[in-house]
Amino acid sequence: MGKPLFYEILEKPATSCFIGICSVIWFYIQKKNIGYSHVGLSYETALEGHYWRIITSAFSHISVLHLVFNMSSLWSLGVVEQLGNIGLGLEFYLHYTLVLVVLSGVLVLGSYHVLIQKFKLEYFRRVTAVGYSCVVFGWMTILSVKQPSSKLELFGLLSLPISFAPFESLIFTSIIVPQASFVGHLSGIIVGYSIAWGLIHGMNNYWAITMLSWMLIIFVLSLKRSGTFNFRFLDIESVTDPSLPCVRFLSTTGHGRSLQMSNLAVVAGADLV
């Protein structure tokens, strides 16, 4: 008999939080009737400065099937939080989730750029990626290297050996969800191997907080500059007061300069009377 759900949630606090966030965002998207084109990541929107979509695309799901598949896989992968004895654990999970979200999104855009510019595949200019799949595939890959004896449970019905799970899931999702981003999933796998093999390493609390801070700054600034959301408190108003006197050069002739001083004539006149 398995553990009560409450105790499993306590053993996987970060995983439970991410599942909650994705579920709430999905509910909001459904309630507000928001399309994937409004929150997803594409090459065209990136060129327009919508860098905030790297974050929103990762945590947004349009299809309930996509949400259930990703969250079911993520719940199974939450075992990473309990593997501190092999160098994983809660801090590792939080630190490298940040890395997976950002680097997977950047790698997706880089892949689109190569496909468009090098191979002239204009189709990828408008392809929109959405969903937590990049992160899920990344953790699947990390766990397959660090704990190859583990199993990946899907929907509570299907159990896959974790050592083959990344590529099995890649094929599986491409079949049952044809609209799923193959490039996005593959990007998650590549970043996952880079982390598992130590090519990307050295994350600690300092670097995680620094990275999160920059993410928030870029998120807010790109939202404002792209015109998606107007943060009025970021507007800098002119402090020039037209009632104050101003001094400016009118022209330069020879070695002399004419100097106009507006609004000082009254004061000068008063001195001359």
PDB file of C-alpha atoms in Angstrom:
ATOM      1  CA  MET A   1       0.000   0.000   0.000  1.00  0.00           C
ATOM      2  CA  GLY A   2       1.377   3.364  -1.023  1.00  0.00           C
ATOM      3  CA  LYS A   3       1.826   6.426   1.155  1.00  0.00           C
ATOM      4  CA  PRO A   4      -1.063   8.878   1.614  1.00  0.00           C
ATOM      5  CA  LEU A   5      -0.944  11.737  -0.880  1.00  0.00           C
ATOM      6  CA  PHE A   6      -0.380  14.287   1.893  1.00  0.00           C
ATOM      7  CA  TYR A   7       2.917  12.667   2.897  1.00  0.00           C
ATOM      8  CA  GLU A   8       4.052  12.414  -0.717  1.00  0.00           C
ATOM      9  CA  ILE A   9       3.413  16.133  -1.151  1.00  0.00           C
ATOM     10  CA  LEU A  10       5.555  16.848   1.913  1.00  0.00           C
ATOM     11  CA  GLU A  11       8.348  14.709   0.430  1.00  0.00           C
ATOM     12  CA  LYS A  12       8.130  16.562  -2.908  1.00  0.00           C
ATOM     13  CA  PRO A  13       7.436  20.192  -1.926  1.00  0.00           C
ATOM     14  CA  ALA A  14       9.050  21.846  -4.965  1.00  0.00           C
ATOM     15  CA  THR A  15       7.484  19.422  -7.430  1.00  0.00           C
ATOM     16  CA  SER A  16       4.075  19.925  -5.787  1.00  0.00           C
ATOM     17  CA  CYS A  17       4.465  23.718  -6.056  1.00  0.00           C
ATOM     18  CA  PHE A  18       5.384  23.589  -9.759  1.00  0.00           C
ATOM     19  CA  ILE A  19       2.447  21.276 -10.472  1.00  0.00           C
ATOM     20  CA  GLY A  20       0.171  23.685  -8.593  1.00  0.00           C
ATOM     21  CA  ILE A  21       1.510  26.697 -10.525  1.00  0.00           C
ATOM     22  CA  CYS A  22       1.070  25.014 -13.913  1.00  0.00           C
ATOM     23  CA  SER A  23      -2.437  23.839 -12.990  1.00  0.00           C
ATOM     24  CA  VAL A  24      -3.540  27.291 -11.811  1.00  0.00           C
ATOM     25  CA  ILE A  25      -2.137  28.909 -14.975  1.00  0.00           C
ATOM     26  CA  TRP A  26      -3.945  26.303 -17.115  1.00  0.00           C
ATOM     27  CA  PHE A  27      -7.213  27.070 -15.307  1.00  0.00           C
ATOM     28  CA  TYR A  28      -6.685  30.816 -15.819  1.00  0.00           C
ATOM     29  CA  ILE A  29      -5.926  30.323 -19.528  1.00  0.00           C
ATOM     30  CA  GLN A  30      -9.119  28.287 -19.959  1.00  0.00           C
ATOM     31  CA  LYS A  31     -11.224  30.763 -18.016  1.00  0.00           C
ATOM     32  CA  LYS A  32      -9.919  33.778 -19.944  1.00  0.00           C
ATOM     33  CA  ASN A  33      -9.955  31.898 -23.268  1.00  0.00           C
ATOM     34  CA  ILE A  34      -6.292  32.725 -23.938  1.00  0.00           C
ATOM     35  CA  GLY A  35      -4.714  31.098 -27.003  1.00  0.00           C
ATOM     36  CA  TYR A  36      -1.256  29.548 -27.120  1.00  0.00           C
ATOM     37  CA  SER A  37      -0.154  32.297 -29.507  1.00  0.00           C
ATOM     38  CA  HIS A  38      -0.555  34.809 -26.677  1.00  0.00           C
ATOM     39  CA  VAL A  39       1.789  33.022 -24.255  1.00  0.00           C
ATOM     40  CA  GLY A  40       3.881  30.663 -26.406  1.00  0.00           C
ATOM     41  CA  LEU A  41       7.449  31.118 -27.622  1.00  0.00           C
ATOM     42  CA  SER A  42       8.180  31.554 -31.324  1.00  0.00           C
ATOM     43  CA  TYR A  43      11.032  32.898 -33.424  1.00  0.00           C
ATOM     44  CA  GLU A  44       8.967  35.820 -34.728  1.00  0.00           C
ATOM     45  CA  THR A  45       7.854  36.985 -31.288  1.00  0.00           C
ATOM     46  CA  ALA A  46      11.420  36.681 -29.976  1.00  0.00           C
ATOM     47  CA  LEU A  47      12.609  39.006 -32.752  1.00  0.00           C
ATOM     48  CA  GLU A  48       9.960  41.475 -31.609  1.00  0.00           C
ATOM     49  CA  GLY A  49      11.469  41.478 -28.112  1.00  0.00           C
ATOM     50  CA  HIS A  50       8.946  39.211 -26.377  1.00  0.00           C
ATOM     51  CA  TYR A  51      11.615  37.582 -24.227  1.00  0.00           C
ATOM     52  CA  TRP A  52       9.086  37.189 -21.414  1.00  0.00           C
ATOM     53  CA  ARG A  53       7.595  34.310 -23.412  1.00  0.00           C
ATOM     54  CA  ILE A  54      10.534  32.073 -22.438  1.00  0.00           C
ATOM     55  CA  ILE A  55       8.965  32.015 -18.963  1.00  0.00           C
ATOM     56  CA  THR A  56       5.253  32.078 -19.812  1.00  0.00           C
ATOM     57  CA  SER A  57       5.604  29.377 -22.469  1.00  0.00           C
ATOM     58  CA  ALA A  58       7.228  26.997 -19.981  1.00  0.00           C
ATOM     59  CA  PHE A  59       4.425  27.218 -17.407  1.00  0.00           C
ATOM     60  CA  SER A  60       1.453  27.400 -19.795  1.00  0.00           C
ATOM     61  CA  HIS A  61      -0.553  24.498 -21.204  1.00  0.00           C
ATOM     62  CA  ILE A  62      -3.447  24.794 -23.629  1.00  0.00           C
ATOM     63  CA  SER A  63      -4.510  21.156 -23.901  1.00  0.00           C
ATOM     64  CA  VAL A  64      -5.647  19.270 -20.796  1.00  0.00           C
ATOM     65  CA  LEU A  65      -3.986  16.127 -22.204  1.00  0.00           C
ATOM     66  CA  HIS A  66      -0.672  17.979 -22.469  1.00  0.00           C
ATOM     67  CA  LEU A  67      -1.035  19.255 -18.903  1.00  0.00           C
ATOM     68  CA  VAL A  68      -1.883  15.823 -17.489  1.00  0.00           C
ATOM     69  CA  PHE A  69       0.989  14.136 -19.349  1.00  0.00           C
ATOM     70  CA  ASN A  70       3.555  16.701 -18.186  1.00  0.00           C
ATOM     71  CA  MET A  71       2.341  16.866 -14.589  1.00  0.00           C
ATOM     72  CA  SER A  72       2.090  13.084 -14.280  1.00  0.00           C
ATOM     73  CA  SER A  73       5.674  12.755 -15.529  1.00  0.00           C
ATOM     74  CA  LEU A  74       6.849  15.606 -13.287  1.00  0.00           C
ATOM     75  CA  TRP A  75       5.267  13.991 -10.225  1.00  0.00           C
ATOM     76  CA  SER A  76       7.168  10.776 -10.910  1.00  0.00           C
ATOM     77  CA  LEU A  77      10.388  12.756 -11.428  1.00  0.00           C
ATOM     78  CA  GLY A  78       9.910  14.499  -8.066  1.00  0.00           C
ATOM     79  CA  VAL A  79      11.941  11.658  -6.582  1.00  0.00           C
ATOM     80  CA  VAL A  80      14.946  13.855  -7.461  1.00  0.00           C
ATOM     81  CA  GLU A  81      14.140  15.914  -4.345  1.00  0.00           C
ATOM     82  CA  GLN A  82      14.749  12.852  -2.169  1.00  0.00           C
ATOM     83  CA  LEU A  83      18.103  11.857  -3.685  1.00  0.00           C
ATOM     84  CA  GLY A  84      20.423  14.157  -1.792  1.00  0.00           C
ATOM     85  CA  ASN A  85      22.644  11.146  -1.072  1.00  0.00           C
ATOM     86  CA  ILE A  86      23.737  10.993  -4.737  1.00  0.00           C
ATOM     87  CA  GLY A  87      24.237  14.731  -5.202  1.00  0.00           C
ATOM     88  CA  LEU A  88      20.673  15.684  -6.136  1.00  0.00           C
ATOM     89  CA  GLY A  89      18.091  16.797  -3.554  1.00  0.00           C
ATOM     90  CA  LEU A  90      15.798  19.814  -3.103  1.00  0.00           C
ATOM     91  CA  GLU A  91      18.378  22.585  -3.663  1.00  0.00           C
ATOM     92  CA  PHE A  92      19.764  20.877  -6.763  1.00  0.00           C
ATOM     93  CA  TYR A  93      16.205  20.491  -8.055  1.00  0.00           C
ATOM     94  CA  LEU A  94      15.363  24.169  -7.580  1.00  0.00           C
ATOM     95  CA  HIS A  95      18.684  25.472  -8.921  1.00  0.00           C
ATOM     96  CA  TYR A  96      18.656  23.441 -12.106  1.00  0.00           C
ATOM     97  CA  THR A  97      14.955  23.883 -12.776  1.00  0.00           C
ATOM     98  CA  LEU A  98      15.847  27.552 -13.335  1.00  0.00           C
ATOM     99  CA  VAL A  99      18.633  26.495 -15.688  1.00  0.00           C
ATOM    100  CA  LEU A 100      16.348  24.126 -17.601  1.00  0.00           C
ATOM    101  CA  VAL A 101      13.620  26.745 -18.047  1.00  0.00           C
ATOM    102  CA  VAL A 102      15.979  29.418 -19.388  1.00  0.00           C
ATOM    103  CA  LEU A 103      18.520  27.392 -21.372  1.00  0.00           C
ATOM    104  CA  SER A 104      15.901  25.143 -22.965  1.00  0.00           C
ATOM    105  CA  GLY A 105      14.018  28.204 -24.195  1.00  0.00           C
ATOM    106  CA  VAL A 106      17.199  29.821 -25.516  1.00  0.00           C
ATOM    107  CA  LEU A 107      18.213  26.566 -27.238  1.00  0.00           C
ATOM    108  CA  VAL A 108      14.781  26.318 -28.880  1.00  0.00           C
ATOM    109  CA  LEU A 109      15.201  29.814 -30.322  1.00  0.00           C
ATOM    110  CA  GLY A 110      18.766  29.014 -31.423  1.00  0.00           C
ATOM    111  CA  SER A 111      17.560  25.847 -33.163  1.00  0.00           C
ATOM    112  CA  TYR A 112      14.816  27.769 -34.954  1.00  0.00           C
ATOM    113  CA  HIS A 113      17.373  30.339 -36.060  1.00  0.00           C
ATOM    114  CA  VAL A 114      19.614  27.659 -37.611  1.00  0.00           C
ATOM    115  CA  LEU A 115      16.674  25.898 -39.294  1.00  0.00           C
ATOM    116  CA  ILE A 116      15.431  29.179 -40.758  1.00  0.00           C
ATOM    117  CA  GLN A 117      18.690  30.863 -41.732  1.00  0.00           C
ATOM    118  CA  LYS A 118      20.793  27.831 -42.665  1.00  0.00           C
ATOM    119  CA  PHE A 119      18.224  25.406 -44.059  1.00  0.00           C
ATOM    120  CA  LYS A 120      15.660  27.993 -45.224  1.00  0.00           C
ATOM    121  CA  LEU A 121      12.801  26.279 -43.379  1.00  0.00           C
ATOM    122  CA  GLU A 122      10.503  29.277 -42.973  1.00  0.00           C
ATOM    123  CA  TYR A 123       7.905  27.063 -41.317  1.00  0.00           C
ATOM    124  CA  PHE A 124       9.828  27.292 -38.041  1.00  0.00           C
ATOM    125  CA  ARG A 125       9.513  31.079 -38.036  1.00  0.00           C
ATOM    126  CA  ARG A 126       5.909  30.710 -36.843  1.00  0.00           C
ATOM    127  CA  VAL A 127       6.114  27.494 -34.798  1.00  0.00           C
ATOM    128  CA  THR A 128       5.019  28.256 -31.235  1.00  0.00           C
ATOM    129  CA  ALA A 129       6.335  26.212 -28.305  1.00  0.00           C
ATOM    130  CA  VAL A 130       4.306  25.952 -25.110  1.00  0.00           C
ATOM    131  CA  GLY A 131       4.351  23.683 -22.059  1.00  0.00           C
ATOM    132  CA  TYR A 132       6.580  22.397 -19.258  1.00  0.00           C
ATOM    133  CA  SER A 133       7.864  19.588 -21.475  1.00  0.00           C
ATOM    134  CA  CYS A 134      11.388  21.008 -21.811  1.00  0.00           C
ATOM    135  CA  VAL A 135      11.877  20.873 -18.052  1.00  0.00           C
ATOM    136  CA  VAL A 136      10.231  17.446 -17.753  1.00  0.00           C
ATOM    137  CA  PHE A 137      12.473  15.976 -20.449  1.00  0.00           C
ATOM    138  CA  GLY A 138      15.478  17.624 -18.843  1.00  0.00           C
ATOM    139  CA  TRP A 139      14.826  16.010 -15.456  1.00  0.00           C
ATOM    140  CA  MET A 140      14.039  12.721 -17.155  1.00  0.00           C
ATOM    141  CA  THR A 141      17.464  12.837 -18.764  1.00  0.00           C
ATOM    142  CA  ILE A 142      19.294  13.850 -15.560  1.00  0.00           C
ATOM    143  CA  LEU A 143      17.641  11.033 -13.620  1.00  0.00           C
ATOM    144  CA  SER A 144      18.440   8.508 -16.369  1.00  0.00           C
ATOM    145  CA  VAL A 145      22.147   9.316 -15.891  1.00  0.00           C
ATOM    146  CA  LYS A 146      22.207   9.716 -12.101  1.00  0.00           C
ATOM    147  CA  GLN A 147      19.764   6.937 -11.171  1.00  0.00           C
ATOM    148  CA  PRO A 148      19.398   4.577 -14.173  1.00  0.00           C
ATOM    149  CA  SER A 149      17.575   1.938 -12.104  1.00  0.00           C
ATOM    150  CA  SER A 150      14.571   4.253 -11.507  1.00  0.00           C
ATOM    151  CA  LYS A 151      11.189   3.924 -13.204  1.00  0.00           C
ATOM    152  CA  LEU A 152       9.079   6.652 -14.793  1.00  0.00           C
ATOM    153  CA  GLU A 153       5.360   6.342 -14.058  1.00  0.00           C
ATOM    154  CA  LEU A 154       2.994   7.836 -16.643  1.00  0.00           C
ATOM    155  CA  PHE A 155      -0.658   8.435 -15.721  1.00  0.00           C
ATOM    156  CA  GLY A 156      -0.203   5.848 -12.977  1.00  0.00           C
ATOM    157  CA  LEU A 157      -0.605   3.135 -15.615  1.00  0.00           C
ATOM    158  CA  LEU A 158       2.562   2.972 -17.688  1.00  0.00           C
ATOM    159  CA  SER A 159       6.017   2.348 -16.192  1.00  0.00           C
ATOM    160  CA  LEU A 160       9.141   3.011 -18.273  1.00  0.00           C
ATOM    161  CA  PRO A 161      12.786   2.283 -17.411  1.00  0.00           C
ATOM    162  CA  ILE A 162      14.227   5.743 -16.750  1.00  0.00           C
ATOM    163  CA  SER A 163      17.399   4.959 -18.726  1.00  0.00           C
ATOM    164  CA  PHE A 164      15.372   4.903 -21.966  1.00  0.00           C
ATOM    165  CA  ALA A 165      12.564   7.209 -20.889  1.00  0.00           C
ATOM    166  CA  PRO A 166      13.747  10.458 -22.541  1.00  0.00           C
ATOM    167  CA  PHE A 167      13.754   9.084 -26.076  1.00  0.00           C
ATOM    168  CA  GLU A 168      10.806   6.728 -25.508  1.00  0.00           C
ATOM    169  CA  SER A 169       8.752   9.668 -24.252  1.00  0.00           C
ATOM    170  CA  LEU A 170       9.967  11.809 -27.152  1.00  0.00           C
ATOM    171  CA  ILE A 171       8.559   9.267 -29.625  1.00  0.00           C
ATOM    172  CA  PHE A 172       5.459   8.622 -27.527  1.00  0.00           C
ATOM    173  CA  THR A 173       4.448  12.280 -27.272  1.00  0.00           C
ATOM    174  CA  SER A 174       5.141  12.858 -30.988  1.00  0.00           C
ATOM    175  CA  ILE A 175       2.627  10.093 -31.757  1.00  0.00           C
ATOM    176  CA  ILE A 176      -0.187  10.908 -29.311  1.00  0.00           C
ATOM    177  CA  VAL A 177       0.273  14.694 -29.482  1.00  0.00           C
ATOM    178  CA  PRO A 178       1.379  15.527 -33.059  1.00  0.00           C
ATOM    179  CA  GLN A 179       1.378  19.258 -32.260  1.00  0.00           C
ATOM    180  CA  ALA A 180       3.982  18.758 -29.508  1.00  0.00           C
ATOM    181  CA  SER A 181       7.253  20.579 -30.099  1.00  0.00           C
ATOM    182  CA  PHE A 182       9.869  17.987 -31.068  1.00  0.00           C
ATOM    183  CA  VAL A 183      12.554  20.690 -31.009  1.00  0.00           C
ATOM    184  CA  GLY A 184      11.459  21.811 -27.537  1.00  0.00           C
ATOM    185  CA  HIS A 185      11.577  18.295 -26.105  1.00  0.00           C
ATOM    186  CA  LEU A 186      14.938  17.608 -27.706  1.00  0.00           C
ATOM    187  CA  SER A 187      16.289  20.875 -26.289  1.00  0.00           C
ATOM    188  CA  GLY A 188      15.288  19.756 -22.801  1.00  0.00           C
ATOM    189  CA  ILE A 189      17.121  16.448 -23.340  1.00  0.00           C
ATOM    190  CA  ILE A 190      20.283  18.218 -24.521  1.00  0.00           C
ATOM    191  CA  VAL A 191      20.328  20.617 -21.557  1.00  0.00           C
ATOM    192  CA  GLY A 192      19.579  17.674 -19.250  1.00  0.00           C
ATOM    193  CA  TYR A 193      22.602  15.712 -20.494  1.00  0.00           C
ATOM    194  CA  SER A 194      24.752  18.847 -20.164  1.00  0.00           C
ATOM    195  CA  ILE A 195      23.775  19.098 -16.488  1.00  0.00           C
ATOM    196  CA  ALA A 196      24.049  15.361 -15.748  1.00  0.00           C
ATOM    197  CA  TRP A 197      27.510  15.094 -17.342  1.00  0.00           C
ATOM    198  CA  GLY A 198      28.788  18.168 -15.484  1.00  0.00           C
ATOM    199  CA  LEU A 199      29.108  20.409 -18.548  1.00  0.00           C
ATOM    200  CA  ILE A 200      26.803  22.844 -16.752  1.00  0.00           C
ATOM    201  CA  HIS A 201      27.609  22.944 -13.061  1.00  0.00           C
ATOM    202  CA  GLY A 202      28.435  25.220 -10.131  1.00  0.00           C
ATOM    203  CA  MET A 203      24.901  26.419  -9.336  1.00  0.00           C
ATOM    204  CA  ASN A 204      24.443  27.454  -5.707  1.00  0.00           C
ATOM    205  CA  ASN A 205      22.089  29.727  -3.789  1.00  0.00           C
ATOM    206  CA  TYR A 206      24.002  32.871  -4.801  1.00  0.00           C
ATOM    207  CA  TRP A 207      23.940  32.107  -8.530  1.00  0.00           C
ATOM    208  CA  ALA A 208      20.350  30.885  -8.363  1.00  0.00           C
ATOM    209  CA  ILE A 209      19.168  34.134  -6.717  1.00  0.00           C
ATOM    210  CA  THR A 210      21.234  36.182  -9.194  1.00  0.00           C
ATOM    211  CA  MET A 211      19.801  34.274 -12.137  1.00  0.00           C
ATOM    212  CA  LEU A 212      16.246  34.597 -10.811  1.00  0.00           C
ATOM    213  CA  SER A 213      16.713  38.351 -10.290  1.00  0.00           C
ATOM    214  CA  TRP A 214      17.912  38.860 -13.861  1.00  0.00           C
ATOM    215  CA  MET A 215      15.041  36.728 -15.132  1.00  0.00           C
ATOM    216  CA  LEU A 216      12.543  38.961 -13.336  1.00  0.00           C
ATOM    217  CA  ILE A 217      14.198  42.170 -14.581  1.00  0.00           C
ATOM    218  CA  ILE A 218      14.288  40.990 -18.198  1.00  0.00           C
ATOM    219  CA  PHE A 219      10.740  39.646 -17.874  1.00  0.00           C
ATOM    220  CA  VAL A 220       9.349  43.005 -16.719  1.00  0.00           C
ATOM    221  CA  LEU A 221      11.397  45.137 -19.147  1.00  0.00           C
ATOM    222  CA  SER A 222      10.544  42.974 -22.165  1.00  0.00           C
ATOM    223  CA  LEU A 223       6.855  43.055 -21.213  1.00  0.00           C
ATOM    224  CA  LYS A 224       6.995  46.843 -21.176  1.00  0.00           C
ATOM    225  CA  ARG A 225       9.127  47.342 -24.300  1.00  0.00           C
ATOM    226  CA  SER A 226       7.066  44.908 -26.347  1.00  0.00           C
ATOM    227  CA  GLY A 227       3.954  46.855 -25.400  1.00  0.00           C
ATOM    228  CA  THR A 228       2.314  43.775 -23.895  1.00  0.00           C
ATOM    229  CA  PHE A 229       1.883  45.359 -20.483  1.00  0.00           C
ATOM    230  CA  ASN A 230       2.345  48.958 -19.419  1.00  0.00           C
ATOM    231  CA  PHE A 231       4.215  49.332 -16.143  1.00  0.00           C
ATOM    232  CA  ARG A 232       3.503  53.004 -15.439  1.00  0.00           C
ATOM    233  CA  PHE A 233       5.746  53.052 -12.382  1.00  0.00           C
ATOM    234  CA  LEU A 234       8.719  52.435 -14.715  1.00  0.00           C
ATOM    235  CA  ASP A 235       8.002  55.583 -16.749  1.00  0.00           C
ATOM    236  CA  ILE A 236      10.470  58.428 -16.168  1.00  0.00           C
ATOM    237  CA  GLU A 237       8.766  61.783 -16.580  1.00  0.00           C
ATOM    238  CA  SER A 238      10.568  64.890 -17.711  1.00  0.00           C
ATOM    239  CA  VAL A 239      11.595  67.194 -14.875  1.00  0.00           C
ATOM    240  CA  THR A 240      11.918  70.239 -17.146  1.00  0.00           C
ATOM    241  CA  ASP A 241       9.843  73.152 -15.897  1.00  0.00           C
ATOM    242  CA  PRO A 242       9.020  75.650 -18.698  1.00  0.00           C
ATOM    243  CA  SER A 243       8.649  78.438 -16.124  1.00  0.00           C
ATOM    244  CA  LEU A 244      12.322  78.222 -15.173  1.00  0.00           C
ATOM    245  CA  PRO A 245      14.904  80.344 -17.002  1.00  0.00           C
ATOM    246  CA  CYS A 246      16.976  78.618 -19.634  1.00  0.00           C
ATOM    247  CA  VAL A 247      20.311  79.483 -21.172  1.00  0.00           C
ATOM    248  CA  ARG A 248      21.194  78.351 -24.687  1.00  0.00           C
ATOM    249  CA  PHE A 249      23.625  79.198 -27.469  1.00  0.00           C
ATOM    250  CA  LEU A 250      21.997  80.719 -30.541  1.00  0.00           C
ATOM    251  CA  SER A 251      24.913  80.820 -32.921  1.00  0.00           C
ATOM    252  CA  THR A 252      28.662  80.928 -33.216  1.00  0.00           C
ATOM    253  CA  THR A 253      30.237  83.599 -35.391  1.00  0.00           C
ATOM    254  CA  GLY A 254      33.966  84.073 -35.658  1.00  0.00           C
ATOM    255  CA  HIS A 255      35.517  83.831 -32.240  1.00  0.00           C
ATOM    256  CA  GLY A 256      32.474  85.171 -30.439  1.00  0.00           C
ATOM    257  CA  ARG A 257      29.243  83.535 -29.305  1.00  0.00           C
ATOM    258  CA  SER A 258      25.757  85.083 -28.905  1.00  0.00           C
ATOM    259  CA  LEU A 259      24.111  83.972 -25.686  1.00  0.00           C
ATOM    260  CA  GLN A 260      20.358  84.203 -25.144  1.00  0.00           C
ATOM    261  CA  MET A 261      19.042  84.272 -21.610  1.00  0.00           C
ATOM    262  CA  SER A 262      15.277  84.047 -21.467  1.00  0.00           C
ATOM    263  CA  ASN A 263      13.287  85.093 -18.419  1.00  0.00           C
ATOM    264  CA  LEU A 264      16.335  86.917 -16.991  1.00  0.00           C
ATOM    265  CA  ALA A 265      15.571  90.225 -18.689  1.00  0.00           C
ATOM    266  CA  VAL A 266      13.131  91.271 -16.007  1.00  0.00           C
ATOM    267  CA  VAL A 267      15.692  90.774 -13.290  1.00  0.00           C
ATOM    268  CA  ALA A 268      18.383  92.594 -15.272  1.00  0.00           C
ATOM    269  CA  GLY A 269      15.977  95.430 -16.043  1.00  0.00           C
ATOM    270  CA  ALA A 270      15.131  95.777 -12.401  1.00  0.00           C
ATOM    271  CA  ASP A 271      18.800  96.192 -11.581  1.00  0.00           C
ATOM    272  CA  LEU A 272      19.202  98.910 -14.177  1.00  0.00           C
ATOM    273  CA  VAL A 273      16.315 101.097 -13.042  1.00  0.00           C
TER     274      VAL A 273
END
